[in-house]
DNA sequence: ATATTGTATATTGGATCCAATTTTTCTATC
DNA sequence: GATAGAAAAATTGGATCCAATATACAATAT
């Protein structure tokens, strides 16, 4: 008897599913700052008991995406202007270094993929997708750094501020500038100029941070 | 009626207690790499049910301190040489920057505390305490950077490699050199030379990483 | 004797129930 | 009608019980 080999992959646990869904909802901004997260309500949404929900909430709290208080429950964490500023500063430091380390390892395939993401970003008209494509562009280059720990940190940092970034990315001029900066970074990568790519990445992140902070200061005032 | 003001602090939940205890045991090296963590056994140790234990394990997994597999359980995570190397490289980047940012904010009190930790490190003979004092010294300076997010990241990074570092810190020559480097960093801080303090911190971390990696390569061969 | 199959045990993930505490609602009183 | 206090509802953290699966070991066939 002949059978095709089937990749029986481990099914994710309920806690994993709930965690992934809530994380996505928070970084997408579908759950807004300060919003209450009732264990019971979430459990019903996912057709589970509160146990896996609590585990998911506990993980989210570890990553700073929510805060919890006994007998009170969990709320989506908000960030102060100062905290947002600090995270952008941190990202600029780490992502610039990741970019520097990535350039020597970039091959044609990776560069082609990055170019596709870059073009896609320029052509996309659905503002809801900009954030996602933006991540894809940067990550496709960052991956060449072969620094999984750095990338994990970048991911958790980005998770914290992504929803604010998306709010600001809906402003068209922000997208235009981001697109120009992406092209400049890509050009530096094609030239193999690690220092330039690193500096441009740093400025790209700091720029985004500055305009976001300005946007939020205005909005919150 | 007069009552002394009592700091009624929120009692930590059982999950918090278990998490803290396990985290400490892992970073202190009391739980060794690959060691099995049975929920039932841990629950009995802390006189609780498995529920808070599972929550604690879930958090530890998020921080990379353990790995879990369904129906198999949790084991203390081990790090490859490459992973350790990467974490030291990362720490060097971030801690150098934190040090640079801290120097302009250092006041007499902070410097005095750092000096005390530095001297304590030189005088301490109990090798088990070196790791702890080492952290105190660096953190006392880092705190002046006023960058809570950076510091949180530094903490989780240090958590991952602390037990290896402690194993290596038992070698007296490692402590001697660390002590000299601490004094040099402190001197740069006293001079208010942020660039120098930053560079020395970077080298201090990279040095520790290099000798640790050499030590482990030898040990694991 | 060895390999294979079946069974018992160990262990995890999840459901349901309980205790503690907060928040809300209702009621009695002014 | 407003307010203080009590009862009810809501909500969380934890304990106990159940289902699913892996591992260890015994029984059996070759």
mmCIF file of N, CA, C and O in Angstrom, chain A residues 40-99:
data_model
loop_
_atom_site.group_PDB
_atom_site.id
_atom_site.type_symbol
_atom_site.label_atom_id
_atom_site.label_comp_id
_atom_site.label_asym_id
_atom_site.label_seq_id
_atom_site.Cartn_x
_atom_site.Cartn_y
_atom_site.Cartn_z
ATOM 1 N N UNK A 40 -15.105 36.304 30.533
ATOM 2 C CA UNK A 40 -16.297 35.545 30.169
ATOM 3 C C UNK A 40 -16.719 35.820 28.728
ATOM 4 O O UNK A 40 -16.987 34.908 27.937
ATOM 5 N N UNK A 41 -16.738 37.089 28.421
ATOM 6 C CA UNK A 41 -17.147 37.522 27.091
ATOM 7 C C UNK A 41 -16.215 36.955 26.011
ATOM 8 O O UNK A 41 -16.669 36.415 24.982
ATOM 9 N N UNK A 42 -14.918 37.039 26.248
ATOM 10 C CA UNK A 42 -13.955 36.510 25.288
ATOM 11 C C UNK A 42 -14.103 34.997 25.169
ATOM 12 O O UNK A 42 -14.073 34.440 24.075
ATOM 13 N N UNK A 43 -14.289 34.351 26.322
ATOM 14 C CA UNK A 43 -14.441 32.897 26.309
ATOM 15 C C UNK A 43 -15.626 32.494 25.431
ATOM 16 O O UNK A 43 -15.538 31.546 24.647
ATOM 17 N N UNK A 44 -16.720 33.207 25.560
ATOM 18 C CA UNK A 44 -17.900 32.893 24.739
ATOM 19 C C UNK A 44 -17.618 33.104 23.256
ATOM 20 O O UNK A 44 -18.018 32.297 22.420
ATOM 21 N N UNK A 45 -16.906 34.188 22.940
ATOM 22 C CA UNK A 45 -16.548 34.446 21.533
ATOM 23 C C UNK A 45 -15.808 33.278 20.920
ATOM 24 O O UNK A 45 -15.998 32.957 19.744
ATOM 25 N N UNK A 46 -14.937 32.659 21.697
ATOM 26 C CA UNK A 46 -14.099 31.592 21.161
ATOM 27 C C UNK A 46 -14.631 30.206 21.521
ATOM 28 O O UNK A 46 -13.986 29.206 21.237
ATOM 29 N N UNK A 47 -15.796 30.184 22.164
ATOM 30 C CA UNK A 47 -16.375 28.903 22.552
ATOM 31 C C UNK A 47 -15.445 28.063 23.413
ATOM 32 O O UNK A 47 -15.258 26.862 23.182
ATOM 33 N N UNK A 48 -14.845 28.720 24.390
ATOM 34 C CA UNK A 48 -14.010 27.973 25.325
ATOM 35 C C UNK A 48 -14.373 28.399 26.735
ATOM 36 O O UNK A 48 -15.241 29.250 26.926
ATOM 37 N N UNK A 49 -13.692 27.836 27.699
ATOM 38 C CA UNK A 49 -13.877 28.289 29.072
ATOM 39 C C UNK A 49 -12.934 29.463 29.321
ATOM 40 O O UNK A 49 -12.177 29.867 28.444
ATOM 41 N N UNK A 50 -12.953 29.997 30.518
ATOM 42 C CA UNK A 50 -12.111 31.148 30.809
ATOM 43 C C UNK A 50 -10.651 30.771 31.004
ATOM 44 O O UNK A 50 -9.777 31.640 30.971
ATOM 45 N N UNK A 51 -10.371 29.499 31.223
ATOM 46 C CA UNK A 51 -8.987 29.083 31.491
ATOM 47 C C UNK A 51 -8.033 29.486 30.366
ATOM 48 O O UNK A 51 -7.048 30.192 30.625
ATOM 49 N N UNK A 52 -8.258 29.062 29.141
ATOM 50 C CA UNK A 52 -7.322 29.480 28.083
ATOM 51 C C UNK A 52 -7.323 30.991 27.863
ATOM 52 O O UNK A 52 -6.301 31.559 27.487
ATOM 53 N N UNK A 53 -8.456 31.628 28.133
ATOM 54 C CA UNK A 53 -8.509 33.086 27.995
ATOM 55 C C UNK A 53 -7.563 33.739 29.000
ATOM 56 O O UNK A 53 -6.804 34.652 28.665
ATOM 57 N N UNK A 54 -7.596 33.246 30.225
ATOM 58 C CA UNK A 54 -6.721 33.817 31.242
ATOM 59 C C UNK A 54 -5.260 33.632 30.883
ATOM 60 O O UNK A 54 -4.430 34.513 31.113
ATOM 61 N N UNK A 55 -4.956 32.474 30.323
ATOM 62 C CA UNK A 55 -3.571 32.240 29.932
ATOM 63 C C UNK A 55 -3.166 33.233 28.842
ATOM 64 O O UNK A 55 -2.076 33.806 28.887
ATOM 65 N N UNK A 56 -4.064 33.447 27.883
ATOM 66 C CA UNK A 56 -3.777 34.400 26.805
ATOM 67 C C UNK A 56 -3.586 35.803 27.371
ATOM 68 O O UNK A 56 -2.638 36.511 27.001
ATOM 69 N N UNK A 57 -4.462 36.194 28.294
ATOM 70 C CA UNK A 57 -4.357 37.529 28.875
ATOM 71 C C UNK A 57 -3.041 37.685 29.644
ATOM 72 O O UNK A 57 -2.391 38.736 29.588
ATOM 73 N N UNK A 58 -2.671 36.626 30.337
ATOM 74 C CA UNK A 58 -1.429 36.674 31.098
ATOM 75 C C UNK A 58 -0.236 36.915 30.169
ATOM 76 O O UNK A 58 0.670 37.690 30.468
ATOM 77 N N UNK A 59 -0.250 36.251 29.013
ATOM 78 C CA UNK A 59 0.840 36.440 28.052
ATOM 79 C C UNK A 59 0.831 37.860 27.505
ATOM 80 O O UNK A 59 1.870 38.503 27.370
ATOM 81 N N UNK A 60 -0.356 38.356 27.174
ATOM 82 C CA UNK A 60 -0.456 39.707 26.632
ATOM 83 C C UNK A 60 0.085 40.718 27.636
ATOM 84 O O UNK A 60 0.730 41.696 27.271
ATOM 85 N N UNK A 61 -0.193 40.469 28.916
ATOM 86 C CA UNK A 61 0.297 41.384 29.937
ATOM 87 C C UNK A 61 1.820 41.383 29.984
ATOM 88 O O UNK A 61 2.446 42.429 30.138
ATOM 89 N N UNK A 62 2.420 40.194 29.833
ATOM 90 C CA UNK A 62 3.875 40.106 29.817
ATOM 91 C C UNK A 62 4.469 40.955 28.711
ATOM 92 O O UNK A 62 5.565 41.475 28.831
ATOM 93 N N UNK A 63 3.755 41.075 27.610
ATOM 94 C CA UNK A 63 4.268 41.849 26.484
ATOM 95 C C UNK A 63 3.825 43.309 26.548
ATOM 96 O O UNK A 63 4.072 44.060 25.599
ATOM 97 N N UNK A 64 3.140 43.663 27.626
ATOM 98 C CA UNK A 64 2.781 45.067 27.811
ATOM 99 C C UNK A 64 1.603 45.526 26.979
ATOM 100 O O UNK A 64 1.352 46.726 26.896
ATOM 101 N N UNK A 65 0.879 44.604 26.367
ATOM 102 C CA UNK A 65 -0.236 45.019 25.518
ATOM 103 C C UNK A 65 -1.505 45.280 26.328
ATOM 104 O O UNK A 65 -2.392 45.992 25.868
ATOM 105 N N UNK A 66 -1.608 44.681 27.497
ATOM 106 C CA UNK A 66 -2.739 44.953 28.380
ATOM 107 C C UNK A 66 -2.222 45.112 29.811
ATOM 108 O O UNK A 66 -1.080 44.766 30.107
ATOM 109 N N UNK A 67 -3.081 45.656 30.665
ATOM 110 C CA UNK A 67 -2.782 45.651 32.092
ATOM 111 C C UNK A 67 -3.955 44.975 32.789
ATOM 112 O O UNK A 67 -5.095 45.069 32.330
ATOM 113 N N UNK A 68 -3.671 44.288 33.885
ATOM 114 C CA UNK A 68 -4.747 43.608 34.594
ATOM 115 C C UNK A 68 -4.704 43.990 36.071
ATOM 116 O O UNK A 68 -3.647 44.324 36.615
ATOM 117 N N UNK A 69 -5.871 43.928 36.671
ATOM 118 C CA UNK A 69 -5.971 44.212 38.093
ATOM 119 C C UNK A 69 -6.987 43.228 38.672
ATOM 120 O O UNK A 69 -8.043 42.985 38.079
ATOM 121 N N UNK A 70 -6.637 42.728 39.831
ATOM 122 C CA UNK A 70 -7.490 41.693 40.423
ATOM 123 C C UNK A 70 -8.903 42.224 40.686
ATOM 124 O O UNK A 70 -9.055 43.351 41.160
ATOM 125 N N UNK A 71 -9.873 41.408 40.401
ATOM 126 C CA UNK A 71 -11.298 41.727 40.571
ATOM 127 C C UNK A 71 -11.770 42.854 39.632
ATOM 128 O O UNK A 71 -12.946 43.186 39.623
ATOM 129 N N UNK A 72 -10.835 43.435 38.911
ATOM 130 C CA UNK A 72 -11.207 44.523 38.006
ATOM 131 C C UNK A 72 -11.186 44.056 36.554
ATOM 132 O O UNK A 72 -12.045 44.433 35.762
ATOM 133 N N UNK A 73 -10.185 43.279 36.256
ATOM 134 C CA UNK A 73 -10.105 42.780 34.892
ATOM 135 C C UNK A 73 -8.982 43.392 34.094
ATOM 136 O O UNK A 73 -8.115 44.081 34.633
ATOM 137 N N UNK A 74 -9.007 43.135 32.801
ATOM 138 C CA UNK A 74 -7.935 43.572 31.916
ATOM 139 C C UNK A 74 -8.415 44.713 31.041
ATOM 140 O O UNK A 74 -9.578 44.762 30.647
ATOM 141 N N UNK A 75 -7.525 45.643 30.765
ATOM 142 C CA UNK A 75 -7.823 46.711 29.824
ATOM 143 C C UNK A 75 -6.659 46.827 28.841
ATOM 144 O O UNK A 75 -5.509 46.543 29.195
ATOM 145 N N UNK A 76 -6.976 47.218 27.636
ATOM 146 C CA UNK A 76 -5.942 47.428 26.629
ATOM 147 C C UNK A 76 -5.046 48.570 27.097
ATOM 148 O O UNK A 76 -5.538 49.642 27.447
ATOM 149 N N UNK A 77 -3.746 48.318 27.118
ATOM 150 C CA UNK A 77 -2.810 49.310 27.641
ATOM 151 C C UNK A 77 -2.707 50.504 26.709
ATOM 152 O O UNK A 77 -2.732 50.354 25.487
ATOM 153 N N UNK A 78 -2.624 51.668 27.288
ATOM 154 C CA UNK A 78 -2.354 52.869 26.506
ATOM 155 C C UNK A 78 -0.913 53.282 26.720
ATOM 156 O O UNK A 78 -0.288 52.891 27.693
ATOM 157 N N UNK A 79 -0.374 54.034 25.794
ATOM 158 C CA UNK A 79 0.995 54.506 25.943
ATOM 159 C C UNK A 79 0.989 56.028 26.010
ATOM 160 O O UNK A 79 0.255 56.688 25.269
ATOM 161 N N UNK A 80 1.806 56.539 26.889
ATOM 162 C CA UNK A 80 1.967 57.990 26.946
ATOM 163 C C UNK A 80 2.834 58.426 25.770
ATOM 164 O O UNK A 80 3.536 57.622 25.154
ATOM 165 N N UNK A 81 2.799 59.714 25.471
ATOM 166 C CA UNK A 81 3.660 60.255 24.415
ATOM 167 C C UNK A 81 5.122 59.896 24.689
ATOM 168 O O UNK A 81 5.853 59.487 23.777
ATOM 169 N N UNK A 82 5.517 60.016 25.959
ATOM 170 C CA UNK A 82 6.906 59.735 26.313
ATOM 171 C C UNK A 82 7.274 58.281 26.019
ATOM 172 O O UNK A 82 8.357 57.977 25.525
ATOM 173 N N UNK A 83 6.339 57.379 26.337
ATOM 174 C CA UNK A 83 6.618 55.964 26.093
ATOM 175 C C UNK A 83 6.722 55.673 24.604
ATOM 176 O O UNK A 83 7.596 54.912 24.157
ATOM 177 N N UNK A 84 5.830 56.273 23.833
ATOM 178 C CA UNK A 84 5.880 56.078 22.379
ATOM 179 C C UNK A 84 7.197 56.599 21.832
ATOM 180 O O UNK A 84 7.879 55.936 21.037
ATOM 181 N N UNK A 85 7.577 57.773 22.286
ATOM 182 C CA UNK A 85 8.834 58.370 21.872
ATOM 183 C C UNK A 85 9.998 57.432 22.175
ATOM 184 O O UNK A 85 10.870 57.213 21.325
ATOM 185 N N UNK A 86 10.007 56.887 23.371
ATOM 186 C CA UNK A 86 11.110 56.018 23.770
ATOM 187 C C UNK A 86 11.175 54.772 22.897
ATOM 188 O O UNK A 86 12.252 54.333 22.506
ATOM 189 N N UNK A 87 10.012 54.217 22.586
ATOM 190 C CA UNK A 87 10.007 52.996 21.781
ATOM 191 C C UNK A 87 10.520 53.275 20.369
ATOM 192 O O UNK A 87 11.268 52.473 19.802
ATOM 193 N N UNK A 88 10.174 54.424 19.814
ATOM 194 C CA UNK A 88 10.703 54.763 18.490
ATOM 195 C C UNK A 88 12.206 54.941 18.535
ATOM 196 O O UNK A 88 12.928 54.477 17.646
ATOM 197 N N UNK A 89 12.679 55.609 19.575
ATOM 198 C CA UNK A 89 14.119 55.802 19.721
ATOM 199 C C UNK A 89 14.825 54.446 19.794
ATOM 200 O O UNK A 89 15.853 54.224 19.144
ATOM 201 N N UNK A 90 14.225 53.553 20.566
ATOM 202 C CA UNK A 90 14.798 52.213 20.711
ATOM 203 C C UNK A 90 14.793 51.456 19.389
ATOM 204 O O UNK A 90 15.791 50.839 18.997
ATOM 205 N N UNK A 91 13.650 51.522 18.693
ATOM 206 C CA UNK A 91 13.559 50.849 17.398
ATOM 207 C C UNK A 91 14.610 51.382 16.435
ATOM 208 O O UNK A 91 15.228 50.618 15.690
ATOM 209 N N UNK A 92 14.796 52.679 16.434
ATOM 210 C CA UNK A 92 15.780 53.268 15.525
ATOM 211 C C UNK A 92 17.156 52.674 15.790
ATOM 212 O O UNK A 92 17.876 52.310 14.850
ATOM 213 N N UNK A 93 17.498 52.555 17.055
ATOM 214 C CA UNK A 93 18.794 51.974 17.418
ATOM 215 C C UNK A 93 18.919 50.538 16.911
ATOM 216 O O UNK A 93 19.889 50.176 16.239
ATOM 217 N N UNK A 94 17.925 49.730 17.226
ATOM 218 C CA UNK A 94 18.035 48.301 16.939
ATOM 219 C C UNK A 94 17.858 48.019 15.448
ATOM 220 O O UNK A 94 18.617 47.244 14.852
ATOM 221 N N UNK A 95 16.880 48.672 14.824
ATOM 222 C CA UNK A 95 16.639 48.366 13.414
ATOM 223 C C UNK A 95 17.773 48.870 12.527
ATOM 224 O O UNK A 95 18.102 48.243 11.519
ATOM 225 N N UNK A 96 18.385 49.987 12.914
ATOM 226 C CA UNK A 96 19.537 50.461 12.148
ATOM 227 C C UNK A 96 20.653 49.421 12.207
ATOM 228 O O UNK A 96 21.292 49.120 11.179
ATOM 229 N N UNK A 97 20.861 48.847 13.378
ATOM 230 C CA UNK A 97 21.906 47.838 13.526
ATOM 231 C C UNK A 97 21.550 46.575 12.740
ATOM 232 O O UNK A 97 22.404 45.980 12.081
ATOM 233 N N UNK A 98 20.300 46.177 12.812
ATOM 234 C CA UNK A 98 19.868 44.984 12.077
ATOM 235 C C UNK A 98 20.079 45.188 10.576
ATOM 236 O O UNK A 98 20.551 44.300 9.878
ATOM 237 N N UNK A 99 19.743 46.379 10.115
ATOM 238 C CA UNK A 99 19.912 46.676 8.686
ATOM 239 C C UNK A 99 21.388 46.602 8.305
ATOM 240 O O UNK A 99 21.752 46.006 7.286
#
